[in-house]
Short mmCIF file of C-alpha atoms in Angstrom, two decimals:
data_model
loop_
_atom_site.label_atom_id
_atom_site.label_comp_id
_atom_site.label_asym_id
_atom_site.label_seq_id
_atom_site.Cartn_x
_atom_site.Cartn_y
_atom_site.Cartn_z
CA UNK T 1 -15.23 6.15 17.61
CA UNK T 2 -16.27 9.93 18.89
CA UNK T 3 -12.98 10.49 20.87
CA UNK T 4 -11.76 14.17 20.58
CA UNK T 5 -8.63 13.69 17.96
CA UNK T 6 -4.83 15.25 19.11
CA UNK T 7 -3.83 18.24 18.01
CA UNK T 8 -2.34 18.12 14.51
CA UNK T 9 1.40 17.43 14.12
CA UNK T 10 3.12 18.96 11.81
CA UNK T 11 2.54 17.23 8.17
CA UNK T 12 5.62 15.49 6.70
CA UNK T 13 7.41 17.11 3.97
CA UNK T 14 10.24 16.29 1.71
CA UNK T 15 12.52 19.24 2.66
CA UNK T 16 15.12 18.33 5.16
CA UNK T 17 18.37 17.10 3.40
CA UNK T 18 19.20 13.80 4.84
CA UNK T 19 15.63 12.91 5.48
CA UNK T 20 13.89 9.88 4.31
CA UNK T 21 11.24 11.84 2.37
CA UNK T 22 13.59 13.80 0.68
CA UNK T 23 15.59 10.66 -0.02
CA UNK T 24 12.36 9.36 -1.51
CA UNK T 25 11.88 12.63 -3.93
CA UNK T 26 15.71 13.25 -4.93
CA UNK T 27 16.66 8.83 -4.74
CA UNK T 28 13.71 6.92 -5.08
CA UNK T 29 11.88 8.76 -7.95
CA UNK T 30 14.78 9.05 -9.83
CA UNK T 31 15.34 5.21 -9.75
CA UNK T 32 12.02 4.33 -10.54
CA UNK T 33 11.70 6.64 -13.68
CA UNK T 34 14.97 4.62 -14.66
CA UNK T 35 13.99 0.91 -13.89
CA UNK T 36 10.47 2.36 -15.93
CA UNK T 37 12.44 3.31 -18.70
CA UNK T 38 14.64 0.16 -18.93
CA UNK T 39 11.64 -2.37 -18.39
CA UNK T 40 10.17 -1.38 -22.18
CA UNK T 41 11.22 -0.42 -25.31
CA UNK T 42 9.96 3.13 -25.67
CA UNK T 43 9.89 5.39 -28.50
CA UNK T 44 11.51 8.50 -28.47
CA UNK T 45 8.70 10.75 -27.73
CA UNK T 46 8.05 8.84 -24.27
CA UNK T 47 12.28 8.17 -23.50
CA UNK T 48 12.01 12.36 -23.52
CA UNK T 49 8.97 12.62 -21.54
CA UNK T 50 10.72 10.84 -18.67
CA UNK T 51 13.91 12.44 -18.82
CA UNK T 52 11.56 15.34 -18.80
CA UNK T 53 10.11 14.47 -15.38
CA UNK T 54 13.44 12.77 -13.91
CA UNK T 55 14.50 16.74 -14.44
CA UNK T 56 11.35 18.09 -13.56
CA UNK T 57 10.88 16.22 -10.27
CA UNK T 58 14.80 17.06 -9.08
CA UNK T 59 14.54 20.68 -10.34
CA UNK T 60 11.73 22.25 -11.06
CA UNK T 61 8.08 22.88 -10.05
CA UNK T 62 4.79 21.42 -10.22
CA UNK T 63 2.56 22.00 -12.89
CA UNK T 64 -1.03 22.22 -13.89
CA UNK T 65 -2.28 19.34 -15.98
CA UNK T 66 -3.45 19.26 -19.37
CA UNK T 67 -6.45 20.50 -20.29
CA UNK T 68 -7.76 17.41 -21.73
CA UNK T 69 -6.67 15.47 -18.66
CA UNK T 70 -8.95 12.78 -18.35
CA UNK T 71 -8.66 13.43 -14.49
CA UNK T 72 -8.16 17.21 -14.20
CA UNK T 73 -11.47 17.52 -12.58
CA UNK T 74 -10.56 14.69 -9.34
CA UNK T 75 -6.75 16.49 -9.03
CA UNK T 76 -8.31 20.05 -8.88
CA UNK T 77 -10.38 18.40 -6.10
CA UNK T 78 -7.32 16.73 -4.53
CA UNK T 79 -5.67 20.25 -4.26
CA UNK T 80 -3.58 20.95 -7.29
CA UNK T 81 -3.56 24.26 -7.96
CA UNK T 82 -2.80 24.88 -4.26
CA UNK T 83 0.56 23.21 -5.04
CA UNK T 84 0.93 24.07 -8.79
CA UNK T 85 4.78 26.28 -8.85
CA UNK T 86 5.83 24.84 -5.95
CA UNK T 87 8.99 22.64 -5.78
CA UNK T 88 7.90 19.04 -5.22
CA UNK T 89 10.04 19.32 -1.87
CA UNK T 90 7.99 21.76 -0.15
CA UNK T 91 4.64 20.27 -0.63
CA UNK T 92 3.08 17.80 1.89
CA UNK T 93 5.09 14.16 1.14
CA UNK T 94 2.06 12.32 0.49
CA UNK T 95 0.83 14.99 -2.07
CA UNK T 96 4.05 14.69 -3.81
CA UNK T 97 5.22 11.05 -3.64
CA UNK T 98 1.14 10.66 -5.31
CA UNK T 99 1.38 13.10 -7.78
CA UNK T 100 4.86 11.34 -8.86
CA UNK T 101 2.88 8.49 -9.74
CA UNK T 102 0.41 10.42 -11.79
CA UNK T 103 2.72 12.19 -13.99
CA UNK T 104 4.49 8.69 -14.44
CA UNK T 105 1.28 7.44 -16.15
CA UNK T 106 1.74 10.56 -18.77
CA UNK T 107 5.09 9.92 -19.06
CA UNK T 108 4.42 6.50 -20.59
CA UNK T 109 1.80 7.40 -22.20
CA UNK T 110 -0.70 4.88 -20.45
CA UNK T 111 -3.00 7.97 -20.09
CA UNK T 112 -2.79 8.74 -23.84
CA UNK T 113 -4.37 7.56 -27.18
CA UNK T 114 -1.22 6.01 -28.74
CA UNK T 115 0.00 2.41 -28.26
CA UNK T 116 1.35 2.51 -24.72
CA UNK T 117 -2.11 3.63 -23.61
CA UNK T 118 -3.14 1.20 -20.70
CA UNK T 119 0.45 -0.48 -20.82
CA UNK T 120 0.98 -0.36 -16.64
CA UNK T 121 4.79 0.50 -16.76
CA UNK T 122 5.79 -1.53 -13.44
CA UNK T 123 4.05 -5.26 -15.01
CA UNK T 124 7.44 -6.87 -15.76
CA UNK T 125 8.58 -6.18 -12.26
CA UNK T 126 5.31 -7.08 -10.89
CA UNK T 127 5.18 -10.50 -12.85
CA UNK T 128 8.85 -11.29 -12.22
CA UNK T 129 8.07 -11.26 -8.30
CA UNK T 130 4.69 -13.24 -8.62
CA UNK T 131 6.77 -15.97 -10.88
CA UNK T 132 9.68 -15.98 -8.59
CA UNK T 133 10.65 -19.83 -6.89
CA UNK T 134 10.62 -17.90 -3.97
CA UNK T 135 6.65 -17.78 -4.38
CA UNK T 136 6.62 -21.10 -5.22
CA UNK T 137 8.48 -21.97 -1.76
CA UNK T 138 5.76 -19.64 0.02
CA UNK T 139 2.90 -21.49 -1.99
CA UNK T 140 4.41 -24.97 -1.15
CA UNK T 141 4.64 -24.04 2.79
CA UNK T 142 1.30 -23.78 2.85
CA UNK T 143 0.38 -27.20 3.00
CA UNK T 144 2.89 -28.31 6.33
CA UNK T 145 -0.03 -25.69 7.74
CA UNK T 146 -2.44 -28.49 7.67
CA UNK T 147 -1.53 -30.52 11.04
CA UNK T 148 -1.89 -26.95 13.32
CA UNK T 149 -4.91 -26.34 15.03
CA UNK T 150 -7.74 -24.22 13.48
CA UNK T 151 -6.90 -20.91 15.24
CA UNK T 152 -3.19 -21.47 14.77
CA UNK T 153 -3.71 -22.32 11.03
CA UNK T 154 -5.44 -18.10 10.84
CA UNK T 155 -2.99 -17.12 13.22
CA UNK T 156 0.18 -17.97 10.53
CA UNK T 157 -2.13 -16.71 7.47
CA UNK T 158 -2.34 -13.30 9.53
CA UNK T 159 1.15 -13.04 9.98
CA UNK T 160 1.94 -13.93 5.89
CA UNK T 161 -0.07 -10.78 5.46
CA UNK T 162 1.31 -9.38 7.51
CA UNK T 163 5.28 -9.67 6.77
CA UNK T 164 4.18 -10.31 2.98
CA UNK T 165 4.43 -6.39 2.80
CA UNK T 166 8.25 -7.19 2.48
CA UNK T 167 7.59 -7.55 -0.73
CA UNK T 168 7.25 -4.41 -1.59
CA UNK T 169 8.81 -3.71 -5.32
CA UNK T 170 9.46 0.59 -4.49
CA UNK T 171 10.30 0.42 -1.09
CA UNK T 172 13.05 -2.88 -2.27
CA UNK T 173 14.12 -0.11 -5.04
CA UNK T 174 15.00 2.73 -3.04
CA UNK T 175 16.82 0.29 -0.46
CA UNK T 176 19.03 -0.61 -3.44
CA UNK T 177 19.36 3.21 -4.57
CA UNK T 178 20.86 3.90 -0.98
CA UNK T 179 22.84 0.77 -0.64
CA UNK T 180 20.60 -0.94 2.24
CA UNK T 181 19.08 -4.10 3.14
CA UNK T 182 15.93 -3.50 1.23
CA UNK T 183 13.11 -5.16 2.70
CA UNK T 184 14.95 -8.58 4.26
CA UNK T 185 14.48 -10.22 7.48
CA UNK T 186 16.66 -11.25 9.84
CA UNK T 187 16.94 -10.79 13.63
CA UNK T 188 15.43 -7.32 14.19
CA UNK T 189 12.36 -8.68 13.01
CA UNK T 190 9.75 -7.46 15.47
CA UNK T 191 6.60 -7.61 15.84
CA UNK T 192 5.75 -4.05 18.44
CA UNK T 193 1.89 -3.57 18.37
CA UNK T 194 -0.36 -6.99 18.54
CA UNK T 195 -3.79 -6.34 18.70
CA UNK T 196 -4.98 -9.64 16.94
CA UNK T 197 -6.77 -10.78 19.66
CA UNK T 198 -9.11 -7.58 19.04
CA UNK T 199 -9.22 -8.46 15.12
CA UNK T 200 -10.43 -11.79 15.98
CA UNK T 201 -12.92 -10.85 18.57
CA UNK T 202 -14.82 -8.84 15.96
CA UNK T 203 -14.49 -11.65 13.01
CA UNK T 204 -14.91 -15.10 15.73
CA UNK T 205 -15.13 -18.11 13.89
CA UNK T 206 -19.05 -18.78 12.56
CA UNK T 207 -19.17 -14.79 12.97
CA UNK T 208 -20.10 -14.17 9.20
CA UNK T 209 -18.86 -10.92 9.25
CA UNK T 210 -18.45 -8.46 6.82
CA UNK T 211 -15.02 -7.23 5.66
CA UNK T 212 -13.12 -4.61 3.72
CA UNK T 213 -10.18 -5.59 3.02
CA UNK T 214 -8.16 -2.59 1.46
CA UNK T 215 -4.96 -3.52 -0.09
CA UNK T 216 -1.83 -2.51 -1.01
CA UNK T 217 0.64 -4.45 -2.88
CA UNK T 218 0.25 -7.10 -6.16
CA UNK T 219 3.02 -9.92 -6.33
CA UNK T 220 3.76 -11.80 -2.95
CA UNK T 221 1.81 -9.67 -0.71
CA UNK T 222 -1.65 -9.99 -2.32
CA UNK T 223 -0.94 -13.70 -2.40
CA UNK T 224 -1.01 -13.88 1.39
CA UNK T 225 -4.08 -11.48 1.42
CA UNK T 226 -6.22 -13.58 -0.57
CA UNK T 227 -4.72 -16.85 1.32
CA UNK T 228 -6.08 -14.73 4.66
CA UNK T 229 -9.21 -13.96 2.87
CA UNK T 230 -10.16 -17.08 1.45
CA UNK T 231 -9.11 -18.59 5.10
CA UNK T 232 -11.74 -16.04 6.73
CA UNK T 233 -14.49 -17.43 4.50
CA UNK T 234 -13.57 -21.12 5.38
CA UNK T 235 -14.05 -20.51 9.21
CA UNK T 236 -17.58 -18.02 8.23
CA UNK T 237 -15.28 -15.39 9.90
CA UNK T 238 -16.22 -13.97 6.66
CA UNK T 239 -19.88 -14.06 5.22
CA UNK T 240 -18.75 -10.92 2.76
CA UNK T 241 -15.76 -9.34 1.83
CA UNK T 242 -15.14 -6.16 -0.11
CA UNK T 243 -11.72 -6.23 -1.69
CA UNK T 244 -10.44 -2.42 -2.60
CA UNK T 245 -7.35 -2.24 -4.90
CA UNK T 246 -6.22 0.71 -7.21
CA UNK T 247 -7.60 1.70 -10.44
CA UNK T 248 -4.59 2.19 -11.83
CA UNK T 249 -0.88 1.37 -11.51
CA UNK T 250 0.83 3.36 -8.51
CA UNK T 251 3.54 3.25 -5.80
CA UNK T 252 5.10 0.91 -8.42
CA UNK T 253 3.63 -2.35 -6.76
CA UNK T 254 0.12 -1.21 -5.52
CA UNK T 255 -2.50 -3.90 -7.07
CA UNK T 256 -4.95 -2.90 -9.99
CA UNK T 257 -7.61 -5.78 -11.33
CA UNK T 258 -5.62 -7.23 -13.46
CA UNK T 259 -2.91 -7.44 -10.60
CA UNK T 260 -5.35 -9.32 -8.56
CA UNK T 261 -6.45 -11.83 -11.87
CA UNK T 262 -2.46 -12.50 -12.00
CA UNK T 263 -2.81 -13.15 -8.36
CA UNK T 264 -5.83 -15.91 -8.68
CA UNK T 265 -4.24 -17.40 -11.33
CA UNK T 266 -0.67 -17.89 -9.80
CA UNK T 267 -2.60 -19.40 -6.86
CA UNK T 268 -4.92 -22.10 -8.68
CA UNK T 269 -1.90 -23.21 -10.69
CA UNK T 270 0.42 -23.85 -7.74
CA UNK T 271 -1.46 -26.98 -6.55
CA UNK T 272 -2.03 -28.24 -3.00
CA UNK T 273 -3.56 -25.99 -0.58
CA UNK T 274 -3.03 -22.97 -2.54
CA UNK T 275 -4.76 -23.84 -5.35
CA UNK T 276 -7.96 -25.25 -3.47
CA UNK T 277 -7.81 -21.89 -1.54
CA UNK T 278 -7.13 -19.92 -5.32
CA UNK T 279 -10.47 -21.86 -6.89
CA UNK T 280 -12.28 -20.93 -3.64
CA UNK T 281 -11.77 -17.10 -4.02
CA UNK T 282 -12.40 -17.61 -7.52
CA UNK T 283 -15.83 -18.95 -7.10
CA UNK T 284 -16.59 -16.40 -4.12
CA UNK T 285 -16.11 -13.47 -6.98
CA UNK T 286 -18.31 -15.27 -9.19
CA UNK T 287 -20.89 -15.66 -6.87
CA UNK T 288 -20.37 -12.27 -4.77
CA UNK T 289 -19.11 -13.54 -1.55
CA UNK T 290 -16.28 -11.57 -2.57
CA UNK T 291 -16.75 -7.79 -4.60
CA UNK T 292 -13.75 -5.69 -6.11
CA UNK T 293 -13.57 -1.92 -5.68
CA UNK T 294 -11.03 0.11 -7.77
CA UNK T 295 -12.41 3.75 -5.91
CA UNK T 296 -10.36 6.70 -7.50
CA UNK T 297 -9.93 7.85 -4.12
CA UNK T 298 -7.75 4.62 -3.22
CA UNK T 299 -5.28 6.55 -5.54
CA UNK T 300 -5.87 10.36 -3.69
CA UNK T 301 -2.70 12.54 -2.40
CA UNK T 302 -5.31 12.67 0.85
CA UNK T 303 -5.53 11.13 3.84
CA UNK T 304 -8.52 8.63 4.74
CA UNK T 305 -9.95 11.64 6.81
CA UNK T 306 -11.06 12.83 3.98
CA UNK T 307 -13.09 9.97 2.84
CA UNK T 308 -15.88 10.63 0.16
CA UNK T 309 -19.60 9.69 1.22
CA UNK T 310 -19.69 6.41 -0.67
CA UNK T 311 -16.14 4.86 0.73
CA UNK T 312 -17.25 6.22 4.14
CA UNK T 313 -20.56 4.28 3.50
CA UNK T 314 -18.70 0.93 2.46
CA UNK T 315 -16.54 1.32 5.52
CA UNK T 316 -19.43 2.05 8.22
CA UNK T 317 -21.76 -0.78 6.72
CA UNK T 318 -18.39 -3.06 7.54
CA UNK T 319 -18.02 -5.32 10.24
CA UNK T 320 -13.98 -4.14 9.95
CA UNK T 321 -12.01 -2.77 7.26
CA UNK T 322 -8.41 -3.72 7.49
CA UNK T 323 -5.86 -1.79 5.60
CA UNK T 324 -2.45 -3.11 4.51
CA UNK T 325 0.68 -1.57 4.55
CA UNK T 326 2.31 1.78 4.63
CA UNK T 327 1.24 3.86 2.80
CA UNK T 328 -2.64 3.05 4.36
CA UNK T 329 -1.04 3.45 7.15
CA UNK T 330 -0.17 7.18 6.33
CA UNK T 331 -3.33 7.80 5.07
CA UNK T 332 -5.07 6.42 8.29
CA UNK T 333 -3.37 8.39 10.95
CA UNK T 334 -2.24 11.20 8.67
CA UNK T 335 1.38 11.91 7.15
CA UNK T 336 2.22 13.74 10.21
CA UNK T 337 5.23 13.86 12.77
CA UNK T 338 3.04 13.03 15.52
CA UNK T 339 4.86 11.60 18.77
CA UNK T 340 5.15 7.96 18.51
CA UNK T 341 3.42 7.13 21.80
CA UNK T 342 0.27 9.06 20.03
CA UNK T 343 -2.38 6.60 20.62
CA UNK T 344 -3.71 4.98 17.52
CA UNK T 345 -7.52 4.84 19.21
CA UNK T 346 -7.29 8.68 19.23
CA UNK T 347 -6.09 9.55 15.58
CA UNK T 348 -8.38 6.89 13.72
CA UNK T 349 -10.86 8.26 16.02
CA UNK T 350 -12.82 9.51 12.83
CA UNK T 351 -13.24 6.65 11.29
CA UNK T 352 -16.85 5.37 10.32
CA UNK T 353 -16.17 1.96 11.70
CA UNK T 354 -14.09 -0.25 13.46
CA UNK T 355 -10.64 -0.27 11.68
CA UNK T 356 -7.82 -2.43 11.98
CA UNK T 357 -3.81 -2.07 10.42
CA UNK T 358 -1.34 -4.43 9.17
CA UNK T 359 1.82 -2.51 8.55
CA UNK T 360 5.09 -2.90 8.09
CA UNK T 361 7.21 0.55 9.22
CA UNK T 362 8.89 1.73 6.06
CA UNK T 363 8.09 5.51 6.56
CA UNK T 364 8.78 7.70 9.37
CA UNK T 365 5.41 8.09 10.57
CA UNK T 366 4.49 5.61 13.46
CA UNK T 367 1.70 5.90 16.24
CA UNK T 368 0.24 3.75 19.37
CA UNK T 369 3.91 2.40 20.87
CA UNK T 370 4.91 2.74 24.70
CA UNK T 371 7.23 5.01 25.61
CA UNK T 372 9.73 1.89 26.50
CA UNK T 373 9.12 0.27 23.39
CA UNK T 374 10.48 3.71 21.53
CA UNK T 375 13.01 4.36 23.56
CA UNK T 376 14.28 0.91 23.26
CA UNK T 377 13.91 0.96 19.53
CA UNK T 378 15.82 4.40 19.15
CA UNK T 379 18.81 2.81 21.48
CA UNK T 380 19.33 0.45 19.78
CA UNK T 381 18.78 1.76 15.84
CA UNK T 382 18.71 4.79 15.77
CA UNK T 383 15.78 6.22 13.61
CA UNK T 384 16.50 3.39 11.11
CA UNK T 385 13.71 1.34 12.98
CA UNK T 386 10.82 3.69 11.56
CA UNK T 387 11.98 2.79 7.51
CA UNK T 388 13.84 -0.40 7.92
CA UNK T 389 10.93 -2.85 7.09
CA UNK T 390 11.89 -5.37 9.99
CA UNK T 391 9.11 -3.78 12.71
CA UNK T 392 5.72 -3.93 12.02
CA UNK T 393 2.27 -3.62 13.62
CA UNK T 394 -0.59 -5.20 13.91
CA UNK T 395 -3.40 -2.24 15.51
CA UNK T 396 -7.27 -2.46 16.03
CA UNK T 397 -9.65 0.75 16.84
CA UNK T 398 -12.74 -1.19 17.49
#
């Protein structure tokens, strides 16, 4: 991993008109403040706080956090007052789309001492998706995976992962907000980077490997992630596995602890194969096969080059981390306009260990294709193949 990295593209901002990150500030935000507000039955003081913001984000400029801020210290770390009277569309996308989330949490009031403190403001969305039939069809499908062969069986619970990121509850919101698709199949599914082979070759059957898993989003796409995980330790791919999730609710969907209890619980009530695989995990956190990690850096407006000592420890003691969906993604090869034929060896090249990405390509950002495979792409959509959710890759720096 000691390969001299590109030169640095220019990072992604939210200022170009027309632009899917300034859709995302001006569109998406605005949306999800909305959906917030309409999910619970807030009191006046918190139905002003997120007009307040809705206002703030589309207008004005960001601003310093309270001094009593329970997290002042980590966001003056993270680069606040660098940005602090800036317009939220001139400051690095990451940064901004992030810091969204955090003033969200103040908005309604989970960061405060009155009743909404701790209340995650996306659950009912969250819970609606986990309890939808269409899980239960998922669930059900899992037992016709019985007759394949072993390595088929992993194969098909690599790909639910994978494609589970569809499921994303923000990226299906600002698809409606525009009038798109949202995150739906169909035939431009493609599939443009497969490095699986190279995933497997590091975690072989009877391997006993050691994995961190870092995921993204609750609902149906940790479902399939535990289903891969709890397939991993059946075959001793998997002696160990270090689950990361978020401390707190962000990006709408992104999975907190309690997200992942929901998760265990919707699996060892669905019966069949599901729930055998559900009890499994269960026991495997009870005996410490499997550890959670809620890192306050898995919620950071920074990219994974700027790892802390103990995360970069966890990830270099690892056999592999893999790291779901986009917004990993970003963070992994940095929010940057980089060419899309930019190998991926060369800008995870810092990475403590061997790394591996399951993404679906709802952002612009994009790395490690041929130059036919772009150009083909590009003919035939446009730029709509970068955000569409119908592409996705499967990439391996080992």
């Amino acid at each position: 991993m000691s390969a001299t990295p590109p030169a640095p593209a220019p990072v992604i901002l939210g200022d170009e008109p027309g632009s899917f990150p300034h859709g995302t500030l001006a569109e998406r935000h605005p949306a999800i403040i909305r959906q917030v507000g309409e999910a619970f039955p807030y009191d006046p003081d918190r139905r002003r706080a997120l007009d307040a913001l809705r206002e703030n984000c589309l207008t004005g400029v960001i601003e310093p956090l309270p001094a009593d801020a329970p997290d002042r210290e980590l966001w003056a770390a993270w680069g606040l007052a660098e940005h602090t009277g800036r317009s939220w569309f001139e400051v690095p996308w990451l940064w901004a789309e992030s810091h969204f989330y955090r003033r969200l949490l103040d908005a309604t009031g989970y960061l405060g001492t009155g009743a909404w403190r701790g209340v995650d403001p996306f659950r009912p969305a969250k819970l609606a998706e986990l309890d939808a039939p269409e899980t239960d069809e998922e669930l059900a499908a899992l037992d016709d995976l019985s007759g394949l062969p072993a390595e088929e069986r992993t194969q098909a619970l690599l790909h639910g992962s994978l494609w589970g990121n569809r499921a994303d509850l923000g990226f299906r919101l600002s698809a409606e907000a525009g009038g798109g698709e949202g995150g739906g199949g169909g035939q431009g599914d493609a599939l443009l980077v497969d490095d699986s082979a190279a995933l497997w070759s590091l975690l072989p059957p009877g391997g006993r490997g050691t994995l961190c898993l870092v995921a993204d989003n609750a609902g149906r796409e940790l479902v399939p992630d535990l289903l891969l995980l709890a397939r991993l330790l059946e075959e001793e791919r998997v002696a160990r596995a270090v689950l990361h999730v978020k401390p707190h609710p962000y990006y709408v969907s992104d999975a907190t602890p309690a997200d992942l209890l929901d998760a265990l619980r919707r699996l060892t009530r669905a019966g069949g194969t599901a729930a055998g695989y559900g009890r499994r995990l269960w026991d495997a956190l009870g005996d410490g096969r499997v550890a959670v990690r809620a890192h306050p850096f898995s919620c950071a407006p920074l990219p994974y080059a700027d790892l802390p000592a103990g995360l970069r420890a966890d990830f270099a003691a690892a056999t592999v981390t893999v790291l779901k969906g986009d917004l990993n993604y970003r963070r992994l090869v940095g929010d940057r306009r980089w060419p899309a034929t930019t190998p991926f060896a060369d800008v995870t090249a810092y990475f403590p260990g061997p790394v591996a990405a399951l993404r679906t390509l709802k952002s612009e950002v994009v790395t490690g294709l041929d130059a036919e495979t772009e150009a083909a792409l590009t003919a035939a959509e446009g730029q709509r193949w970068r955000t569409s959710g119908t592409h996705a890759l499967i990439q391996v720096n080992a």
